[in-house]
């Protein structure tokens, strides 16, 4: 059942269960975009900083799309994470972030009867419908120092939307589980797990996550169309390589690797 009024975000609740110390947490009622908010803090401190908002007036999605962000219903979370690593070693970051979200959701909720997948590179799907997405923005401080902003939107208690605000089939955790969910619990889990996964990714490599990726990969083995640099490529998705690039087997059996792109169709 939907709760009115909603359980609001609560800094005390979240901070009391965070496993990592020295995190700055900013909870806002309303902001244009939690990613934009963190950009204004870049260079001001070297700590991991989290911004959560009840609503975003200009939530940003992939491909310059608007991210619908109704008040008090879903999670709009951004993390500012300073890293010391050359850019070419950051490939696959969004995949690791996606895996950490799936892990968090599975540990909090009974999703045994649901299919939780990631559509390369940054969409979270549940039962073949969009549940959430990731928008990563990177600011370069030097060739080896970056501030990474990982923006995460997840549909939690949303049951309906005004027509046409979301163009694709979507779902929410409330729709799947039938339970109203306290977002504070999920936020804590996501923050804890995301930091663990990022630490592991940065001290090892993506290879460490390949098996976990395979069990969440929505596209492997499917016929797909991918748009990269304004060109469309078609073929069968053959998973990812050690750099997190999507592998596409074309009909003349060559395998192409893509570090970025948009999946416009999959079977
Ligand atoms: C996508 O298009 O799938 C990515 C959506 C990312 C949305 C999140 S909500 C929190 C953060 N702030 C934003 O403006 N966007 C991201």
mmCIF file of C-alpha atoms in Angstrom, residues 13-265:
data_model
loop_
_atom_site.group_PDB
_atom_site.id
_atom_site.type_symbol
_atom_site.label_atom_id
_atom_site.label_comp_id
_atom_site.label_asym_id
_atom_site.label_seq_id
_atom_site.Cartn_x
_atom_site.Cartn_y
_atom_site.Cartn_z
ATOM 1 C CA UNK A 13 18.833 7.076 9.990
ATOM 2 C CA UNK A 14 21.249 6.879 7.075
ATOM 3 C CA UNK A 15 24.361 7.988 8.992
ATOM 4 C CA UNK A 16 23.716 5.541 11.827
ATOM 5 C CA UNK A 17 24.053 2.580 9.462
ATOM 6 C CA UNK A 18 26.821 3.781 7.152
ATOM 7 C CA UNK A 19 29.839 1.538 7.438
ATOM 8 C CA UNK A 20 32.343 4.005 6.009
ATOM 9 C CA UNK A 21 33.474 6.875 8.148
ATOM 10 C CA UNK A 22 34.215 10.387 6.953
ATOM 11 C CA UNK A 23 31.451 10.715 4.406
ATOM 12 C CA UNK A 24 29.753 14.059 3.896
ATOM 13 C CA UNK A 25 26.016 13.621 3.489
ATOM 14 C CA UNK A 26 23.798 16.388 2.092
ATOM 15 C CA UNK A 27 20.056 15.786 2.047
ATOM 16 C CA UNK A 28 18.059 18.375 0.146
ATOM 17 C CA UNK A 29 14.365 18.904 -0.253
ATOM 18 C CA UNK A 30 14.610 20.172 -3.809
ATOM 19 C CA UNK A 31 17.467 20.755 -6.235
ATOM 20 C CA UNK A 32 17.855 21.033 -9.991
ATOM 21 C CA UNK A 33 20.001 17.888 -10.125
ATOM 22 C CA UNK A 34 21.989 16.090 -7.419
ATOM 23 C CA UNK A 35 24.845 15.645 -9.926
ATOM 24 C CA UNK A 36 24.917 19.408 -10.580
ATOM 25 C CA UNK A 37 24.858 20.114 -6.849
ATOM 26 C CA UNK A 38 27.971 17.989 -6.294
ATOM 27 C CA UNK A 39 29.754 19.753 -9.146
ATOM 28 C CA UNK A 40 29.540 22.959 -7.115
ATOM 29 C CA UNK A 41 31.450 21.219 -4.291
ATOM 30 C CA UNK A 42 34.321 19.973 -6.428
ATOM 31 C CA UNK A 43 37.692 21.045 -5.046
ATOM 32 C CA UNK A 44 36.126 22.100 -1.742
ATOM 33 C CA UNK A 45 36.873 18.857 0.070
ATOM 34 C CA UNK A 46 38.582 15.559 -0.597
ATOM 35 C CA UNK A 47 36.020 13.404 1.175
ATOM 36 C CA UNK A 48 33.462 11.171 -0.437
ATOM 37 C CA UNK A 49 30.345 13.347 -0.583
ATOM 38 C CA UNK A 50 26.794 12.158 -1.095
ATOM 39 C CA UNK A 51 23.841 14.237 -2.187
ATOM 40 C CA UNK A 52 20.285 12.941 -1.871
ATOM 41 C CA UNK A 53 17.195 14.900 -2.808
ATOM 42 C CA UNK A 54 13.463 14.424 -2.344
ATOM 43 C CA UNK A 55 12.874 15.883 -5.797
ATOM 44 C CA UNK A 56 14.884 17.189 -8.757
ATOM 45 C CA UNK A 57 13.509 19.929 -10.955
ATOM 46 C CA UNK A 58 15.969 19.195 -13.775
ATOM 47 C CA UNK A 59 17.015 15.609 -13.181
ATOM 48 C CA UNK A 60 19.381 14.530 -15.932
ATOM 49 C CA UNK A 61 19.328 11.186 -17.722
ATOM 50 C CA UNK A 62 21.500 9.694 -20.432
ATOM 51 C CA UNK A 63 21.483 11.312 -23.888
ATOM 52 C CA UNK A 64 20.382 14.649 -22.413
ATOM 53 C CA UNK A 65 17.039 13.182 -21.423
ATOM 54 C CA UNK A 66 15.052 14.502 -18.490
ATOM 55 C CA UNK A 67 14.952 12.206 -15.433
ATOM 56 C CA UNK A 68 11.471 12.347 -13.935
ATOM 57 C CA UNK A 69 11.915 12.926 -10.182
ATOM 58 C CA UNK A 70 8.623 13.184 -8.252
ATOM 59 C CA UNK A 71 8.838 14.288 -4.606
ATOM 60 C CA UNK A 72 9.430 11.638 -1.928
ATOM 61 C CA UNK A 73 8.864 8.598 -4.146
ATOM 62 C CA UNK A 74 12.189 7.469 -5.558
ATOM 63 C CA UNK A 75 15.918 7.637 -4.937
ATOM 64 C CA UNK A 76 17.938 10.444 -6.519
ATOM 65 C CA UNK A 77 21.456 9.940 -5.211
ATOM 66 C CA UNK A 78 24.815 11.254 -6.354
ATOM 67 C CA UNK A 79 28.230 10.401 -4.997
ATOM 68 C CA UNK A 80 31.355 12.498 -5.446
ATOM 69 C CA UNK A 81 34.281 10.106 -5.344
ATOM 70 C CA UNK A 82 37.830 11.431 -5.790
ATOM 71 C CA UNK A 83 40.189 8.954 -7.511
ATOM 72 C CA UNK A 84 43.838 8.785 -8.326
ATOM 73 C CA UNK A 85 44.112 6.686 -11.446
ATOM 74 C CA UNK A 86 44.788 7.262 -15.154
ATOM 75 C CA UNK A 87 41.625 7.556 -17.239
ATOM 76 C CA UNK A 88 42.244 4.395 -19.281
ATOM 77 C CA UNK A 89 42.003 2.378 -16.052
ATOM 78 C CA UNK A 90 38.503 3.669 -15.280
ATOM 79 C CA UNK A 91 36.771 1.720 -18.096
ATOM 80 C CA UNK A 92 33.896 -0.327 -16.718
ATOM 81 C CA UNK A 93 33.195 2.001 -13.800
ATOM 82 C CA UNK A 94 29.504 2.315 -14.636
ATOM 83 C CA UNK A 95 29.212 -1.476 -14.886
ATOM 84 C CA UNK A 96 30.689 -1.853 -11.398
ATOM 85 C CA UNK A 97 28.297 0.813 -10.074
ATOM 86 C CA UNK A 98 25.382 -1.078 -11.672
ATOM 87 C CA UNK A 99 26.479 -4.358 -10.089
ATOM 88 C CA UNK A 100 26.722 -2.702 -6.681
ATOM 89 C CA UNK A 101 23.134 -1.458 -7.025
ATOM 90 C CA UNK A 102 21.858 -4.924 -7.975
ATOM 91 C CA UNK A 103 23.720 -6.421 -5.021
ATOM 92 C CA UNK A 104 22.209 -3.846 -2.632
ATOM 93 C CA UNK A 105 18.661 -4.391 -3.878
ATOM 94 C CA UNK A 106 18.956 -8.166 -3.681
ATOM 95 C CA UNK A 107 20.282 -7.993 -0.147
ATOM 96 C CA UNK A 108 17.442 -5.735 1.026
ATOM 97 C CA UNK A 109 14.441 -7.267 -0.704
ATOM 98 C CA UNK A 110 13.062 -10.606 -1.697
ATOM 99 C CA UNK A 111 13.624 -10.434 -5.446
ATOM 100 C CA UNK A 112 13.958 -14.189 -6.001
ATOM 101 C CA UNK A 113 11.063 -14.205 -8.420
ATOM 102 C CA UNK A 114 12.183 -11.119 -10.280
ATOM 103 C CA UNK A 115 14.816 -10.799 -12.976
ATOM 104 C CA UNK A 116 17.242 -8.012 -12.111
ATOM 105 C CA UNK A 117 19.564 -7.109 -14.981
ATOM 106 C CA UNK A 118 21.886 -4.449 -16.254
ATOM 107 C CA UNK A 119 21.582 -3.220 -19.807
ATOM 108 C CA UNK A 120 25.075 -2.149 -20.828
ATOM 109 C CA UNK A 121 26.375 0.307 -19.887
ATOM 110 C CA UNK A 122 24.186 1.864 -17.219
ATOM 111 C CA UNK A 123 20.530 0.859 -17.117
ATOM 112 C CA UNK A 124 19.025 -1.238 -14.344
ATOM 113 C CA UNK A 125 16.140 -3.408 -15.483
ATOM 114 C CA UNK A 126 13.674 -5.476 -13.536
ATOM 115 C CA UNK A 127 11.479 -8.009 -15.315
ATOM 116 C CA UNK A 128 12.538 -6.381 -18.605
ATOM 117 C CA UNK A 129 11.372 -2.911 -17.560
ATOM 118 C CA UNK A 130 13.517 0.035 -16.595
ATOM 119 C CA UNK A 131 13.981 0.343 -12.836
ATOM 120 C CA UNK A 132 16.810 2.828 -12.729
ATOM 121 C CA UNK A 133 19.832 4.338 -14.366
ATOM 122 C CA UNK A 134 23.283 5.724 -13.745
ATOM 123 C CA UNK A 135 24.766 8.957 -15.036
ATOM 124 C CA UNK A 136 28.508 9.325 -14.489
ATOM 125 C CA UNK A 137 30.236 12.669 -14.924
ATOM 126 C CA UNK A 138 33.988 13.008 -14.591
ATOM 127 C CA UNK A 139 36.025 16.142 -13.859
ATOM 128 C CA UNK A 140 39.748 15.972 -14.513
ATOM 129 C CA UNK A 141 42.064 17.584 -11.969
ATOM 130 C CA UNK A 142 45.312 16.214 -13.451
ATOM 131 C CA UNK A 143 46.139 13.279 -15.772
ATOM 132 C CA UNK A 144 45.876 10.933 -12.783
ATOM 133 C CA UNK A 145 43.421 12.723 -10.479
ATOM 134 C CA UNK A 146 39.710 12.797 -11.166
ATOM 135 C CA UNK A 147 36.550 13.697 -9.351
ATOM 136 C CA UNK A 148 33.922 11.201 -10.340
ATOM 137 C CA UNK A 149 30.247 11.967 -9.851
ATOM 138 C CA UNK A 150 28.085 8.876 -9.937
ATOM 139 C CA UNK A 151 24.398 9.794 -10.224
ATOM 140 C CA UNK A 152 21.881 7.077 -9.480
ATOM 141 C CA UNK A 153 18.124 7.191 -10.016
ATOM 142 C CA UNK A 154 15.998 4.230 -8.885
ATOM 143 C CA UNK A 155 12.229 3.950 -9.006
ATOM 144 C CA UNK A 156 11.210 2.896 -5.526
ATOM 145 C CA UNK A 157 7.628 3.747 -4.544
ATOM 146 C CA UNK A 158 6.399 5.240 -7.817
ATOM 147 C CA UNK A 159 3.115 3.724 -8.985
ATOM 148 C CA UNK A 160 2.045 6.015 -11.765
ATOM 149 C CA UNK A 161 3.294 8.951 -13.783
ATOM 150 C CA UNK A 162 1.544 11.600 -15.826
ATOM 151 C CA UNK A 163 1.342 10.416 -19.425
ATOM 152 C CA UNK A 164 4.499 10.628 -21.517
ATOM 153 C CA UNK A 165 6.923 11.831 -18.822
ATOM 154 C CA UNK A 166 8.752 8.526 -19.211
ATOM 155 C CA UNK A 167 9.047 7.297 -22.766
ATOM 156 C CA UNK A 168 9.949 3.664 -22.059
ATOM 157 C CA UNK A 169 8.381 0.821 -20.118
ATOM 158 C CA UNK A 170 9.279 1.292 -16.462
ATOM 159 C CA UNK A 171 8.754 -0.426 -13.156
ATOM 160 C CA UNK A 172 9.412 0.303 -9.488
ATOM 161 C CA UNK A 173 10.248 -1.756 -6.428
ATOM 162 C CA UNK A 174 6.764 -1.112 -5.040
ATOM 163 C CA UNK A 175 5.228 -2.479 -8.241
ATOM 164 C CA UNK A 176 7.386 -5.600 -8.056
ATOM 165 C CA UNK A 177 7.247 -6.388 -4.337
ATOM 166 C CA UNK A 178 3.862 -4.906 -3.463
ATOM 167 C CA UNK A 179 5.543 -3.301 -0.448
ATOM 168 C CA UNK A 180 6.057 0.355 0.374
ATOM 169 C CA UNK A 181 9.805 0.773 0.893
ATOM 170 C CA UNK A 182 11.674 3.044 3.305
ATOM 171 C CA UNK A 183 14.204 4.683 0.976
ATOM 172 C CA UNK A 184 16.590 5.356 3.876
ATOM 173 C CA UNK A 185 17.348 1.635 4.152
ATOM 174 C CA UNK A 186 18.060 1.286 0.444
ATOM 175 C CA UNK A 187 20.156 4.479 0.371
ATOM 176 C CA UNK A 188 22.423 3.227 3.165
ATOM 177 C CA UNK A 189 22.891 -0.116 1.439
ATOM 178 C CA UNK A 190 23.637 1.521 -1.888
ATOM 179 C CA UNK A 191 26.204 3.891 -0.377
ATOM 180 C CA UNK A 192 27.931 1.122 1.616
ATOM 181 C CA UNK A 193 28.015 -1.306 -1.293
ATOM 182 C CA UNK A 194 28.964 1.245 -3.937
ATOM 183 C CA UNK A 195 32.014 2.326 -1.913
ATOM 184 C CA UNK A 196 33.019 -1.318 -1.335
ATOM 185 C CA UNK A 197 32.698 -2.111 -5.037
ATOM 186 C CA UNK A 198 34.596 1.012 -6.125
ATOM 187 C CA UNK A 199 37.418 0.287 -3.677
ATOM 188 C CA UNK A 200 37.620 -3.276 -4.988
ATOM 189 C CA UNK A 201 37.530 -2.107 -8.615
ATOM 190 C CA UNK A 202 40.287 0.440 -8.028
ATOM 191 C CA UNK A 203 42.559 -1.943 -6.157
ATOM 192 C CA UNK A 204 41.998 -4.812 -8.622
ATOM 193 C CA UNK A 205 40.510 -4.620 -12.104
ATOM 194 C CA UNK A 206 37.221 -5.235 -13.863
ATOM 195 C CA UNK A 207 38.235 -8.892 -14.295
ATOM 196 C CA UNK A 208 37.236 -9.347 -10.671
ATOM 197 C CA UNK A 209 33.625 -8.571 -11.625
ATOM 198 C CA UNK A 210 33.261 -10.429 -14.925
ATOM 199 C CA UNK A 211 31.435 -13.417 -13.476
ATOM 200 C CA UNK A 212 29.010 -11.192 -11.581
ATOM 201 C CA UNK A 213 28.490 -9.184 -14.764
ATOM 202 C CA UNK A 214 27.621 -12.309 -16.726
ATOM 203 C CA UNK A 215 24.851 -13.192 -14.299
ATOM 204 C CA UNK A 216 23.260 -9.737 -14.730
ATOM 205 C CA UNK A 217 23.928 -9.058 -18.396
ATOM 206 C CA UNK A 218 20.619 -8.295 -20.151
ATOM 207 C CA UNK A 219 22.068 -8.288 -23.653
ATOM 208 C CA UNK A 220 24.464 -11.252 -23.964
ATOM 209 C CA UNK A 221 23.409 -13.569 -26.771
ATOM 210 C CA UNK A 222 20.736 -11.167 -28.034
ATOM 211 C CA UNK A 223 20.439 -9.488 -31.406
ATOM 212 C CA UNK A 224 21.033 -5.791 -30.785
ATOM 213 C CA UNK A 225 21.419 -2.464 -32.557
ATOM 214 C CA UNK A 226 23.953 -0.074 -31.123
ATOM 215 C CA UNK A 227 24.438 3.567 -32.047
ATOM 216 C CA UNK A 228 27.963 4.848 -31.613
ATOM 217 C CA UNK A 229 29.240 8.163 -33.003
ATOM 218 C CA UNK A 230 26.056 8.533 -35.076
ATOM 219 C CA UNK A 231 26.497 5.163 -36.794
ATOM 220 C CA UNK A 232 24.303 2.142 -36.278
ATOM 221 C CA UNK A 233 25.829 -1.318 -35.821
ATOM 222 C CA UNK A 234 23.880 -4.565 -35.689
ATOM 223 C CA UNK A 235 24.805 -8.019 -34.510
ATOM 224 C CA UNK A 236 24.733 -10.430 -31.610
ATOM 225 C CA UNK A 237 25.983 -9.194 -28.272
ATOM 226 C CA UNK A 238 28.893 -11.317 -27.032
ATOM 227 C CA UNK A 239 29.112 -9.808 -23.548
ATOM 228 C CA UNK A 240 31.945 -7.519 -22.505
ATOM 229 C CA UNK A 241 35.746 -7.660 -22.505
ATOM 230 C CA UNK A 242 38.174 -6.947 -19.636
ATOM 231 C CA UNK A 243 37.926 -3.205 -20.291
ATOM 232 C CA UNK A 244 34.133 -3.239 -19.962
ATOM 233 C CA UNK A 245 33.646 -2.684 -23.696
ATOM 234 C CA UNK A 246 30.572 -4.194 -25.301
ATOM 235 C CA UNK A 247 31.367 -6.927 -27.815
ATOM 236 C CA UNK A 248 29.275 -7.194 -30.943
ATOM 237 C CA UNK A 249 29.526 -10.098 -33.410
ATOM 238 C CA UNK A 250 28.512 -8.804 -36.808
ATOM 239 C CA UNK A 251 27.021 -10.964 -39.559
ATOM 240 C CA UNK A 252 30.411 -11.292 -41.261
ATOM 241 C CA UNK A 253 31.640 -12.749 -37.931
ATOM 242 C CA UNK A 254 34.013 -9.970 -36.975
ATOM 243 C CA UNK A 255 33.803 -8.901 -33.325
ATOM 244 C CA UNK A 256 33.671 -5.177 -32.653
ATOM 245 C CA UNK A 257 34.335 -3.638 -29.221
ATOM 246 C CA UNK A 258 32.578 -0.436 -28.101
ATOM 247 C CA UNK A 259 33.602 1.671 -25.121
ATOM 248 C CA UNK A 260 30.506 3.862 -25.456
ATOM 249 C CA UNK A 261 27.236 3.800 -27.329
ATOM 250 C CA UNK A 262 23.528 3.533 -26.984
ATOM 251 C CA UNK A 263 21.509 0.356 -27.451
ATOM 252 C CA UNK A 264 18.604 1.402 -29.646
ATOM 253 C CA UNK A 265 17.053 -2.064 -29.942
#
